[in-house]
XYZ file of C-alpha atoms in Angstrom:
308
model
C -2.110 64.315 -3.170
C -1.877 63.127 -0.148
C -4.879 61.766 0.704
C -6.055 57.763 -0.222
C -9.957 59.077 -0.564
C -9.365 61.605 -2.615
C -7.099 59.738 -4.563
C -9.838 57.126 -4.792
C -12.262 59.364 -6.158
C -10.147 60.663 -8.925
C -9.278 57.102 -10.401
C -13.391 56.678 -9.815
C -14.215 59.860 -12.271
C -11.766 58.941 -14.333
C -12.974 55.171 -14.615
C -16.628 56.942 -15.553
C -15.549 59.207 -18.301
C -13.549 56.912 -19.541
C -16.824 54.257 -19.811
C -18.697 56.992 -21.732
C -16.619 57.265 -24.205
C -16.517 53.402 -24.677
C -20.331 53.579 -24.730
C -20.284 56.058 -27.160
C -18.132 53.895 -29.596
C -20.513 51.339 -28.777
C -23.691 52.998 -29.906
C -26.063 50.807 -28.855
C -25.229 48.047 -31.350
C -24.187 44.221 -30.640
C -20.869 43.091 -28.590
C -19.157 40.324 -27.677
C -18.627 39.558 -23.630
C -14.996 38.919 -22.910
C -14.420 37.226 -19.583
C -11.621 36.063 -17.511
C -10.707 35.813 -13.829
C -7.228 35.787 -12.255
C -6.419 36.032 -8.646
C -4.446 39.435 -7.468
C -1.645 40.048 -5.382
C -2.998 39.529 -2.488
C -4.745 36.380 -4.325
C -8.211 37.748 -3.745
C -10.388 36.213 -7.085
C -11.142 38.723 -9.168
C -13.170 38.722 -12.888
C -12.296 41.310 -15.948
C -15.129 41.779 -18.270
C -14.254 43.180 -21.575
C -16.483 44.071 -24.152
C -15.440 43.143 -27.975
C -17.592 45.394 -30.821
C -17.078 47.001 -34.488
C -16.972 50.819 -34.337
C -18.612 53.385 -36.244
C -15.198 52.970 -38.481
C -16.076 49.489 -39.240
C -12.594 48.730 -36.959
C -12.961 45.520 -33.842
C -12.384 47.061 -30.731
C -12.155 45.618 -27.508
C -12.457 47.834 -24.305
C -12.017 46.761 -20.772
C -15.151 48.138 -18.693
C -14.692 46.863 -15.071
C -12.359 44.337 -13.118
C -14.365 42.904 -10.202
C -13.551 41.059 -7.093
C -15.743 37.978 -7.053
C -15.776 35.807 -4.270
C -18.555 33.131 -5.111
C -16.926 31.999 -8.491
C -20.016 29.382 -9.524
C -21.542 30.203 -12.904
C -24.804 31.371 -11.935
C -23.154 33.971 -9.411
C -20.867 35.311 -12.128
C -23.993 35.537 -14.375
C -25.706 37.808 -11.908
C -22.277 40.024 -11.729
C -22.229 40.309 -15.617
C -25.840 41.059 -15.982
C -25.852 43.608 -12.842
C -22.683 45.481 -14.618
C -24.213 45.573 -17.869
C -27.416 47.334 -16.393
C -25.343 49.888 -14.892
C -24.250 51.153 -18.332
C -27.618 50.856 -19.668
C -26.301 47.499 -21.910
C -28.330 44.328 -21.694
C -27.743 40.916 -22.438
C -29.853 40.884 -25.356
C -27.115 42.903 -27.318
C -24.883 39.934 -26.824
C -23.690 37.868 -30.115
C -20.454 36.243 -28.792
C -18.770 34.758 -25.601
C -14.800 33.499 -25.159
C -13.928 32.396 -21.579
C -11.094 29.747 -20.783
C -11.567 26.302 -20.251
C -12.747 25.757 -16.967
C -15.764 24.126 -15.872
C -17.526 27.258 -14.154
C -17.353 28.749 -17.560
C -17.312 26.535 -20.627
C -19.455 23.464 -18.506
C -22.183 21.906 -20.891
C -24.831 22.088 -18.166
C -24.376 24.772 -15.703
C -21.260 27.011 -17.263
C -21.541 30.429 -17.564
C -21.439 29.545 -21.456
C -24.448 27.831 -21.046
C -26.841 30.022 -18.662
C -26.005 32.956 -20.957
C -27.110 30.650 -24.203
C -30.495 29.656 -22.356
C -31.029 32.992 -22.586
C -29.992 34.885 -25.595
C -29.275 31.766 -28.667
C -27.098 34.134 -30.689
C -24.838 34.317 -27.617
C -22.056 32.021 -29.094
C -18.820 30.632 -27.552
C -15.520 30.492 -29.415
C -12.061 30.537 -28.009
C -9.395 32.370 -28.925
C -6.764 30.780 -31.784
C -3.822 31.083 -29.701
C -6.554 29.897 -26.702
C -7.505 26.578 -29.373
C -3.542 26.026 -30.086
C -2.700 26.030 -26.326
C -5.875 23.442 -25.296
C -4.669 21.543 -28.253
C -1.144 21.270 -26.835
C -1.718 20.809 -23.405
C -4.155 17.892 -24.666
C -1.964 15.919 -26.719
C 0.784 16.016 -24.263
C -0.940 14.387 -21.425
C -0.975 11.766 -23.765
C 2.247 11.041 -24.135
C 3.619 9.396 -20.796
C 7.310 11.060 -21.669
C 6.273 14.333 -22.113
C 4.029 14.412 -18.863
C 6.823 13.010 -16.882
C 9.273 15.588 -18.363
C 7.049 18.826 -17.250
C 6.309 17.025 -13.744
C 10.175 17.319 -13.308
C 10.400 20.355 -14.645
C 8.154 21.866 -12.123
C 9.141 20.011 -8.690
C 12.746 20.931 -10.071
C 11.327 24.807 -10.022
C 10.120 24.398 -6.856
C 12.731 22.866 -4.926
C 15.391 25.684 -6.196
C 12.667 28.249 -5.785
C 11.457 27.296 -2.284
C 14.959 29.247 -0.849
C 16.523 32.772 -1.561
C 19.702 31.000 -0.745
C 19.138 28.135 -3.702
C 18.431 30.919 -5.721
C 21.660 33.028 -4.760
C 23.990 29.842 -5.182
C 21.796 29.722 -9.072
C 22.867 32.982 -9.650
C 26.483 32.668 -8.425
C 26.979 29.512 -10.454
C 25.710 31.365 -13.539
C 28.321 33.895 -13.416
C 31.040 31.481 -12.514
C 30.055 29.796 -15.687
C 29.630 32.941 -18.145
C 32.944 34.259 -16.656
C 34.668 30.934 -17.316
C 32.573 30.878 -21.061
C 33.800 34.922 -21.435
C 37.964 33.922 -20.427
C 37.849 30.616 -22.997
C 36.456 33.464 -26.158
C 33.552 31.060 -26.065
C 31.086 34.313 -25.509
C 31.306 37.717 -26.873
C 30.872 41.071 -24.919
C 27.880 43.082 -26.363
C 25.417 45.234 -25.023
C 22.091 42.734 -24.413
C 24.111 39.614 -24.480
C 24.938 37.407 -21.650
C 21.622 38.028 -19.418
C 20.905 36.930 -16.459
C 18.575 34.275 -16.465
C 15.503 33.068 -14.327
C 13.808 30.104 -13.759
C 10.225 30.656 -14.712
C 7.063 28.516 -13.808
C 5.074 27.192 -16.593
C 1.302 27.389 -17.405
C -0.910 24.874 -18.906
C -2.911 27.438 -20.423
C 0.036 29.215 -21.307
C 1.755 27.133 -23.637
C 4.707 29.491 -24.561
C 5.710 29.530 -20.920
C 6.775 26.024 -21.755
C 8.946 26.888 -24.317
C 10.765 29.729 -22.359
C 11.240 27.354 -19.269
C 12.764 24.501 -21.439
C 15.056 26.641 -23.015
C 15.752 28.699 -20.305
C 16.389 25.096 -18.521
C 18.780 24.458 -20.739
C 20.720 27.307 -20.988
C 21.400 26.758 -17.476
C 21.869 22.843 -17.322
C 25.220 23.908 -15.431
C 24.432 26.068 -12.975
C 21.267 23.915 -11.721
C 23.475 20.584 -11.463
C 25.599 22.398 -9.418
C 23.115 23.927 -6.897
C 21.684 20.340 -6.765
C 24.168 19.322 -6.317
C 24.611 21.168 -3.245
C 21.370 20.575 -2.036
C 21.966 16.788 -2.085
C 25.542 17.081 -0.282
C 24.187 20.034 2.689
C 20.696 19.657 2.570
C 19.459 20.206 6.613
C 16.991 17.165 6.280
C 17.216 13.681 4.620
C 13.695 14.565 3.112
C 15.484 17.700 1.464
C 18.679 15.596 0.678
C 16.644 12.339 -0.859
C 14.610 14.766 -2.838
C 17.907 16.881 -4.506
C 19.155 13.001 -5.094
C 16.363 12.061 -7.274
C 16.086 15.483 -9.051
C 20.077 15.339 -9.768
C 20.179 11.460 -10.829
C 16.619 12.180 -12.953
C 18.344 15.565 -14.280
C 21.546 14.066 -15.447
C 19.877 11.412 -17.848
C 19.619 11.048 -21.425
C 16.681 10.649 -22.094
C 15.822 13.978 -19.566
C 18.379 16.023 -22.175
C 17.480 14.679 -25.150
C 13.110 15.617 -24.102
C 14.297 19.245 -23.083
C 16.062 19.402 -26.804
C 13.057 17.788 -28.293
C 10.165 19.953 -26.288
C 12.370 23.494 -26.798
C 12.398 22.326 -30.458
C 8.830 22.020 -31.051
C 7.696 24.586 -28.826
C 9.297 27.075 -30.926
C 7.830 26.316 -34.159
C 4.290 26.401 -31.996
C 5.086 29.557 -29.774
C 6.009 31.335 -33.568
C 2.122 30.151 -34.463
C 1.095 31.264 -30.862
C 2.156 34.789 -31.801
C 0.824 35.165 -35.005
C -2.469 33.645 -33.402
C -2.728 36.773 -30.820
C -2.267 39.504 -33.574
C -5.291 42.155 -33.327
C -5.421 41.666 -37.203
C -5.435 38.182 -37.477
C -8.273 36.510 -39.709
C -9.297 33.544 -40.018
C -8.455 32.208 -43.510
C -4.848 33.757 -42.872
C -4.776 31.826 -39.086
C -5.243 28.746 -41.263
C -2.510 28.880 -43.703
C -0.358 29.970 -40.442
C -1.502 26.464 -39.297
C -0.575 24.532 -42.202
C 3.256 25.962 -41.979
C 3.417 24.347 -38.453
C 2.061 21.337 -39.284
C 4.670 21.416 -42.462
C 7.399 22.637 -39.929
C 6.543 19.590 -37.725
C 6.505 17.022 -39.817
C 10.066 17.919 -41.667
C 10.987 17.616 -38.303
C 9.508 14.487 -38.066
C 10.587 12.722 -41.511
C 14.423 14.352 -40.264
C 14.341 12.838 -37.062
């Protein structure tokens, strides 16, 4: 128990066994390669391959065979990882009838994407994304048109990283929260209940990740208080004038209008999407049913729209 190798070599067996039986569902027949690559805590690159396949039952399962730490990330490296893996458990490339990755350029390029190298190869190979994958692109797309909306989640984020850059910001955040749900709790303007009155965090949004957005705006505005006053703060005690001009702009960009009115307008229509974003990432989802989900956003939307 005490020792790392031995410890090692358990999670290894285990981590074989637990292949076979995946195999075994498998049986040989066609699959779908799942692929994705994050960075871990100690923000080394590493690349899960999942394999997606019907089972014996006639039920889609997908089954995670191996997480690997990559660190040449260029398509036709992390073509020679995938192939090498697959050879291990006896699986070849051939068997291949599918491909989802996420949008970037080592793996959805025209040219020289993974996408691509594997479709040279095997022409059955095709590439979809995900629905909730489609919405998101879709999202982040349309929004960088719209000068308002990029200017909004620019401020968002150098606001999240200014408060987030100190434990002290973040302890004055905290403190000003309670001040404020005390104050709320003494006026009857909250009740006590088990669950209610969390403490709240700011979190960091994701392009690819389009929900994130919806919990930071509302998150942001739920605590409109408590950040004013640790800018607040900031601009009056700040240690340098690069600190202090910075908490200035944040505080006179954060107190505007318009500012309020976009987080309103962005929580607003980020929940009708995130509710589609859900249904999207249901293991039952279908396709003819993930288009009627689509028409009640777009219906959702544009009552919005027509109400202003």
């Amino acid at each position: 128990m005490t020792s790392l190798m031995i410890q090692k070599d358990i999670v290894n067996a285990c981590k074989i066994e637990t292949i076979k039986v995946i195999l075994e569902e498998l049986n040989g027949d066609h699959f779908t390669l799942l692929v994705d690559e994050s960075f871990d805590v100690s923000r080394k690159e590493q690349m899960a391959i999942v394999l997606q396949f019907i089972d014996r039952m006639r039920f889609v399962m997908e089954r995670l065979i191996n997480i690997i730490h990559v660190q040449d990330t260029s398509a036709l490296s992390l073509k020679v990882v995938i192939v090498n893996l697959l050879a291990q458990h006896s699986l070849s490339l051939s068997s291949v009838r599918g491909q989802y990755y996420d949008k970037v350029n080592n793996m959805q390029g025209e040219v020289h994407g993974l996408k691509m190298l594997i479709r040279q190869k095997i022409r059955p190979a095709h590439s979809i994304h995900y629905f909730a994958h489609q919405l998101q692109l879709t999202l982040a797309g349309i929004s960088k048109k719209c000068f308002e909306v990029g200017k909004h989640v620019v401020l968002v984020s150098n606001i999240f990283n200014v408060l987030r850059s100190s434990f002290k910001r973040m302890d004055d955040l905290r403190d000003s929260q309670k001040a404020i749900i005390q104050e709320a709790l003494e006026m009857g303007e909250l009740t006590i209940a088990r669950g209610l009155n969390q403490q709240l965090d700011l979190s960091r949004a994701c392009d690819t990740r389009w929900r994130s957005h919806c919990k930071s705006f509302n998150n942001l505005i739920l605590m409109f208080g408590s950040i004013l006053d640790v800018l607040e703060l900031l601009a009056l005690d700040a240690r340098s004038i690069d600190e202090r001009v910075k908490a200035t702009g944040h505080l006179e960009s954060y107190r505007t209008f318009e500012i309020v009115f976009m987080l309103h307008l962005m929580r607003d229509v980020l929940k009708i999407t995130n509710v589609l974003n859900k249904c999207l990432q249901k293991n039952e989802q279908d396709v003819a049913n993930a288009m009627l989900l689509v028409e009640v956003a777009k219906r959702r939307l544009q009552v919005s729209r027509d109400d202003e």
